[in-house]
């Protein structure tokens, strides 16, 4: 149980972190040639596991890495990680790289054995301060590639953009491409405008967020008006509320955009309602009342 915290799963075995080694020829190390998932778990129950495993399958298929495990194997691994992690809330990290070759070559042989790394870390969620004050974001031109729908470990552009936002005095960036606001550096984007919640449609320029889908389901279930439509940069600047959502940060209100207050400059009414519904679905999961 807790004495095993600090271990990672690598290629079929649980190992202490200090003994978990990967070849320097691993294509994940050399090229960022791999994909990953981050799955939140509350009270030992993985949240939306089926959705996360479906997205992992889609990412693997998109980059043509054969899944090293079937669905039952992934589920077993997630549950083993949670057993090892002990009580409380955790985020589970799953990563598959194409594996190690004998040489550095852009092209790869068909017989490589993928490298599977998995680990957990305690999940604290957004701080009470963040939920009271909200987050300061800035808009930045999206410099990422044209397959942002793949959850790739190649995150250099995301890292550069987050750093650029921080150096500009913001806490995150909202990425804009061709005049459209798309998502955060590691989160999905929602706005509230003219009384309706809005998020951009799925496509090659955004990650299909699992939290995003849940927020849309909650809006539908509770009769909150919503639309899945493009958000122009001008509409973003004029929004009454802006939220960023992810598995680890949940639903975070953005209260300053490019140093200008969003709405009243504090978390809005729609966010309060949505966050309560989201927290309620976590409670139901913890109590074993929901299967998702
Ligand atoms: N990132 N968009 C991007 C670019 C992301 O990296 C993420 C999540 C999301 C939100 O997806 P989800 O709701 O499924 O977590 C959107 C994870 C948390 C990460 O990289 O750590």
Short mmCIF file of N, CA and C in Angstrom, two decimals, residues 116-203:
data_model
loop_
_atom_site.label_atom_id
_atom_site.label_comp_id
_atom_site.label_asym_id
_atom_site.label_seq_id
_atom_site.Cartn_x
_atom_site.Cartn_y
_atom_site.Cartn_z
N UNK A 116 6.20 0.74 -22.12
CA UNK A 116 5.02 1.16 -21.35
C UNK A 116 5.45 1.64 -19.97
N UNK A 117 5.14 2.89 -19.70
CA UNK A 117 5.42 3.48 -18.38
C UNK A 117 4.08 3.90 -17.77
N UNK A 118 3.90 3.60 -16.50
CA UNK A 118 2.68 4.05 -15.82
C UNK A 118 3.02 4.41 -14.38
N UNK A 119 2.39 5.44 -13.89
CA UNK A 119 2.66 5.85 -12.50
C UNK A 119 1.47 6.66 -11.98
N UNK A 120 1.46 6.86 -10.67
CA UNK A 120 0.37 7.65 -10.10
C UNK A 120 0.97 8.76 -9.25
N UNK A 121 0.20 9.81 -9.08
CA UNK A 121 0.59 10.84 -8.12
C UNK A 121 -0.65 11.38 -7.43
N UNK A 122 -0.48 11.86 -6.20
CA UNK A 122 -1.65 12.38 -5.50
C UNK A 122 -2.28 13.53 -6.29
N UNK A 123 -3.59 13.57 -6.26
CA UNK A 123 -4.33 14.59 -7.02
C UNK A 123 -5.01 15.52 -6.02
N UNK A 124 -4.63 16.77 -6.05
CA UNK A 124 -5.22 17.69 -5.07
C UNK A 124 -6.32 18.54 -5.68
N UNK A 125 -6.37 18.64 -7.01
CA UNK A 125 -7.37 19.49 -7.65
C UNK A 125 -7.01 20.95 -7.48
N UNK A 126 -7.85 21.83 -8.00
CA UNK A 126 -7.53 23.25 -7.92
C UNK A 126 -7.61 23.74 -6.47
N UNK A 127 -6.75 24.69 -6.10
CA UNK A 127 -6.74 25.18 -4.72
C UNK A 127 -7.97 26.05 -4.47
N UNK A 128 -8.42 26.12 -3.20
CA UNK A 128 -9.56 26.99 -2.88
C UNK A 128 -9.30 28.43 -3.34
N UNK A 129 -8.04 28.86 -3.24
CA UNK A 129 -7.70 30.23 -3.66
C UNK A 129 -7.96 30.44 -5.16
N UNK A 130 -7.56 29.43 -5.94
CA UNK A 130 -7.77 29.52 -7.40
C UNK A 130 -9.26 29.59 -7.72
N UNK A 131 -10.05 28.81 -6.97
CA UNK A 131 -11.48 28.79 -7.25
C UNK A 131 -12.18 30.06 -6.77
N UNK A 132 -11.56 30.78 -5.84
CA UNK A 132 -12.15 32.03 -5.37
C UNK A 132 -11.73 33.18 -6.28
N UNK A 133 -10.45 33.20 -6.61
CA UNK A 133 -9.92 34.33 -7.40
C UNK A 133 -9.99 34.10 -8.89
N UNK A 134 -9.92 32.84 -9.31
CA UNK A 134 -9.84 32.54 -10.73
C UNK A 134 -8.42 32.68 -11.24
N UNK A 135 -8.27 32.45 -12.51
CA UNK A 135 -6.94 32.37 -13.13
C UNK A 135 -6.73 33.54 -14.10
N UNK A 136 -5.48 33.98 -14.17
CA UNK A 136 -5.11 35.02 -15.14
C UNK A 136 -4.56 34.33 -16.39
N UNK A 137 -5.18 34.59 -17.52
CA UNK A 137 -4.70 33.98 -18.77
C UNK A 137 -4.38 35.06 -19.78
N UNK A 138 -3.55 34.70 -20.75
CA UNK A 138 -3.31 35.61 -21.88
C UNK A 138 -3.57 34.83 -23.16
N UNK A 139 -3.81 35.53 -24.23
CA UNK A 139 -3.99 34.84 -25.51
C UNK A 139 -2.63 34.79 -26.21
N UNK A 140 -2.35 33.66 -26.82
CA UNK A 140 -1.11 33.51 -27.59
C UNK A 140 -1.42 32.80 -28.91
N UNK A 141 -0.67 33.12 -29.92
CA UNK A 141 -0.82 32.45 -31.20
C UNK A 141 -0.39 30.98 -31.04
N UNK A 142 -1.22 30.07 -31.51
CA UNK A 142 -0.94 28.65 -31.37
C UNK A 142 0.20 28.24 -32.32
N UNK A 143 1.30 27.78 -31.75
CA UNK A 143 2.44 27.38 -32.59
C UNK A 143 2.55 25.85 -32.69
N UNK A 144 1.50 25.13 -32.21
CA UNK A 144 1.59 23.66 -32.22
C UNK A 144 1.33 23.10 -33.62
N UNK A 145 1.45 21.81 -33.76
CA UNK A 145 1.26 21.17 -35.06
C UNK A 145 -0.22 21.03 -35.40
N UNK A 146 -0.52 20.34 -36.49
CA UNK A 146 -1.90 20.23 -36.96
C UNK A 146 -2.55 18.91 -36.59
N UNK A 147 -2.00 18.21 -35.56
CA UNK A 147 -2.64 16.98 -35.06
C UNK A 147 -2.75 17.05 -33.53
N UNK A 148 -3.31 18.17 -33.06
CA UNK A 148 -3.45 18.36 -31.60
C UNK A 148 -4.48 17.40 -31.02
N UNK A 149 -5.20 16.67 -31.90
CA UNK A 149 -6.17 15.68 -31.40
C UNK A 149 -5.47 14.42 -30.89
N UNK A 150 -4.19 14.25 -31.23
CA UNK A 150 -3.43 13.10 -30.72
C UNK A 150 -2.79 13.51 -29.40
N UNK A 151 -2.96 12.68 -28.37
CA UNK A 151 -2.36 13.03 -27.07
C UNK A 151 -0.91 12.56 -27.08
N UNK A 152 -0.09 13.35 -27.76
CA UNK A 152 1.30 12.98 -28.00
C UNK A 152 2.19 13.47 -26.86
N UNK A 153 3.26 12.72 -26.58
CA UNK A 153 4.22 13.15 -25.58
C UNK A 153 5.09 14.30 -26.09
N UNK A 154 5.02 14.61 -27.38
CA UNK A 154 5.79 15.74 -27.94
C UNK A 154 5.10 17.04 -27.54
N UNK A 155 5.46 17.57 -26.39
CA UNK A 155 4.73 18.72 -25.83
C UNK A 155 5.58 19.99 -25.78
N UNK A 156 6.64 20.03 -26.60
CA UNK A 156 7.54 21.17 -26.50
C UNK A 156 6.82 22.49 -26.77
N UNK A 157 5.96 22.52 -27.79
CA UNK A 157 5.26 23.77 -28.09
C UNK A 157 4.36 24.20 -26.92
N UNK A 158 3.66 23.21 -26.31
CA UNK A 158 2.81 23.53 -25.16
C UNK A 158 3.64 24.11 -24.02
N UNK A 159 4.81 23.51 -23.81
CA UNK A 159 5.69 23.95 -22.72
C UNK A 159 6.20 25.38 -22.99
N UNK A 160 6.58 25.63 -24.24
CA UNK A 160 7.07 26.98 -24.60
C UNK A 160 5.96 28.02 -24.42
N UNK A 161 4.74 27.65 -24.81
CA UNK A 161 3.62 28.59 -24.71
C UNK A 161 3.27 28.89 -23.25
N UNK A 162 3.29 27.85 -22.41
CA UNK A 162 3.00 28.06 -20.98
C UNK A 162 4.07 28.97 -20.38
N UNK A 163 5.31 28.71 -20.73
CA UNK A 163 6.40 29.54 -20.19
C UNK A 163 6.26 30.98 -20.66
N UNK A 164 5.91 31.15 -21.93
CA UNK A 164 5.73 32.51 -22.48
C UNK A 164 4.61 33.24 -21.72
N UNK A 165 3.53 32.51 -21.42
CA UNK A 165 2.42 33.10 -20.65
C UNK A 165 2.92 33.53 -19.27
N UNK A 166 3.69 32.65 -18.64
CA UNK A 166 4.19 32.96 -17.29
C UNK A 166 5.11 34.17 -17.31
N UNK A 167 5.97 34.22 -18.32
CA UNK A 167 6.90 35.36 -18.40
C UNK A 167 6.14 36.67 -18.68
N UNK A 168 4.92 36.54 -19.22
CA UNK A 168 4.11 37.74 -19.46
C UNK A 168 3.23 38.06 -18.25
N UNK A 169 3.41 37.32 -17.14
CA UNK A 169 2.67 37.61 -15.91
C UNK A 169 1.32 36.90 -15.82
N UNK A 170 1.04 35.97 -16.75
CA UNK A 170 -0.22 35.21 -16.70
C UNK A 170 0.08 33.82 -16.14
N UNK A 171 -1.00 33.07 -15.86
CA UNK A 171 -0.81 31.72 -15.33
C UNK A 171 -1.01 30.65 -16.40
N UNK A 172 -1.66 31.02 -17.48
CA UNK A 172 -1.83 30.07 -18.59
C UNK A 172 -2.14 30.87 -19.84
N UNK A 173 -2.09 30.18 -20.98
CA UNK A 173 -2.39 30.84 -22.25
C UNK A 173 -3.60 30.18 -22.89
N UNK A 174 -4.41 30.99 -23.56
CA UNK A 174 -5.47 30.47 -24.41
C UNK A 174 -4.97 30.63 -25.85
N UNK A 175 -4.96 29.51 -26.57
CA UNK A 175 -4.28 29.46 -27.86
C UNK A 175 -5.22 29.83 -29.00
N UNK A 176 -4.73 30.68 -29.88
CA UNK A 176 -5.54 31.21 -30.99
C UNK A 176 -4.87 30.84 -32.30
N UNK A 177 -5.66 30.26 -33.22
CA UNK A 177 -5.13 29.90 -34.53
C UNK A 177 -6.14 30.38 -35.58
N UNK A 178 -5.66 31.07 -36.57
CA UNK A 178 -6.54 31.61 -37.62
C UNK A 178 -7.72 32.40 -37.03
N UNK A 179 -7.45 33.15 -35.98
CA UNK A 179 -8.50 33.99 -35.40
C UNK A 179 -9.47 33.26 -34.49
N UNK A 180 -9.27 31.93 -34.29
CA UNK A 180 -10.18 31.16 -33.43
C UNK A 180 -9.48 30.75 -32.14
N UNK A 181 -10.17 30.95 -31.01
CA UNK A 181 -9.66 30.53 -29.71
C UNK A 181 -9.96 29.04 -29.56
N UNK A 182 -8.93 28.24 -29.22
CA UNK A 182 -9.07 26.79 -29.30
C UNK A 182 -9.07 26.08 -27.95
N UNK A 183 -8.02 26.28 -27.17
CA UNK A 183 -7.91 25.59 -25.89
C UNK A 183 -6.76 26.20 -25.11
N UNK A 184 -6.57 25.72 -23.86
CA UNK A 184 -5.43 26.16 -23.07
C UNK A 184 -4.20 25.33 -23.44
N UNK A 185 -3.08 25.56 -22.76
CA UNK A 185 -1.87 24.79 -23.09
C UNK A 185 -2.02 23.33 -22.64
N UNK A 186 -2.91 23.07 -21.68
CA UNK A 186 -3.17 21.69 -21.25
C UNK A 186 -4.61 21.58 -20.74
N UNK A 187 -5.53 22.23 -21.44
CA UNK A 187 -6.92 22.23 -20.97
C UNK A 187 -7.86 22.62 -22.12
N UNK A 188 -9.13 22.25 -21.98
CA UNK A 188 -10.15 22.61 -22.97
C UNK A 188 -10.76 23.96 -22.59
N UNK A 189 -11.36 24.60 -23.59
CA UNK A 189 -11.87 25.97 -23.42
C UNK A 189 -13.40 26.02 -23.48
N UNK A 190 -13.98 26.76 -22.55
CA UNK A 190 -15.41 27.09 -22.59
C UNK A 190 -15.56 28.59 -22.39
N UNK A 191 -16.57 29.17 -23.03
CA UNK A 191 -16.97 30.53 -22.67
C UNK A 191 -18.47 30.55 -22.37
N UNK A 192 -18.90 31.58 -21.68
CA UNK A 192 -20.33 31.85 -21.52
C UNK A 192 -20.58 33.21 -22.15
N UNK A 193 -21.51 33.24 -23.09
CA UNK A 193 -21.76 34.47 -23.83
C UNK A 193 -23.21 34.48 -24.26
N UNK A 194 -23.87 35.59 -24.13
CA UNK A 194 -25.29 35.69 -24.48
C UNK A 194 -26.12 34.58 -23.82
N UNK A 195 -25.77 34.26 -22.59
CA UNK A 195 -26.56 33.28 -21.82
C UNK A 195 -26.32 31.82 -22.19
N UNK A 196 -25.37 31.54 -23.10
CA UNK A 196 -25.13 30.13 -23.46
C UNK A 196 -23.66 29.78 -23.27
N UNK A 197 -23.47 28.53 -22.87
CA UNK A 197 -22.13 27.97 -22.74
C UNK A 197 -21.66 27.57 -24.13
N UNK A 198 -20.40 27.81 -24.42
CA UNK A 198 -19.90 27.44 -25.75
C UNK A 198 -18.50 26.85 -25.68
N UNK A 199 -18.26 25.82 -26.48
CA UNK A 199 -16.92 25.24 -26.60
C UNK A 199 -16.67 24.94 -28.07
N UNK A 200 -15.42 25.01 -28.52
CA UNK A 200 -15.16 24.73 -29.95
C UNK A 200 -15.43 23.27 -30.30
N UNK A 201 -15.80 23.00 -31.55
CA UNK A 201 -16.01 21.61 -31.98
C UNK A 201 -14.69 20.84 -32.01
N UNK A 202 -14.78 19.51 -31.89
CA UNK A 202 -13.58 18.69 -31.99
C UNK A 202 -13.02 18.78 -33.40
N UNK A 203 -11.74 18.56 -33.53
CA UNK A 203 -11.09 18.62 -34.85
C UNK A 203 -9.60 18.47 -34.64
#
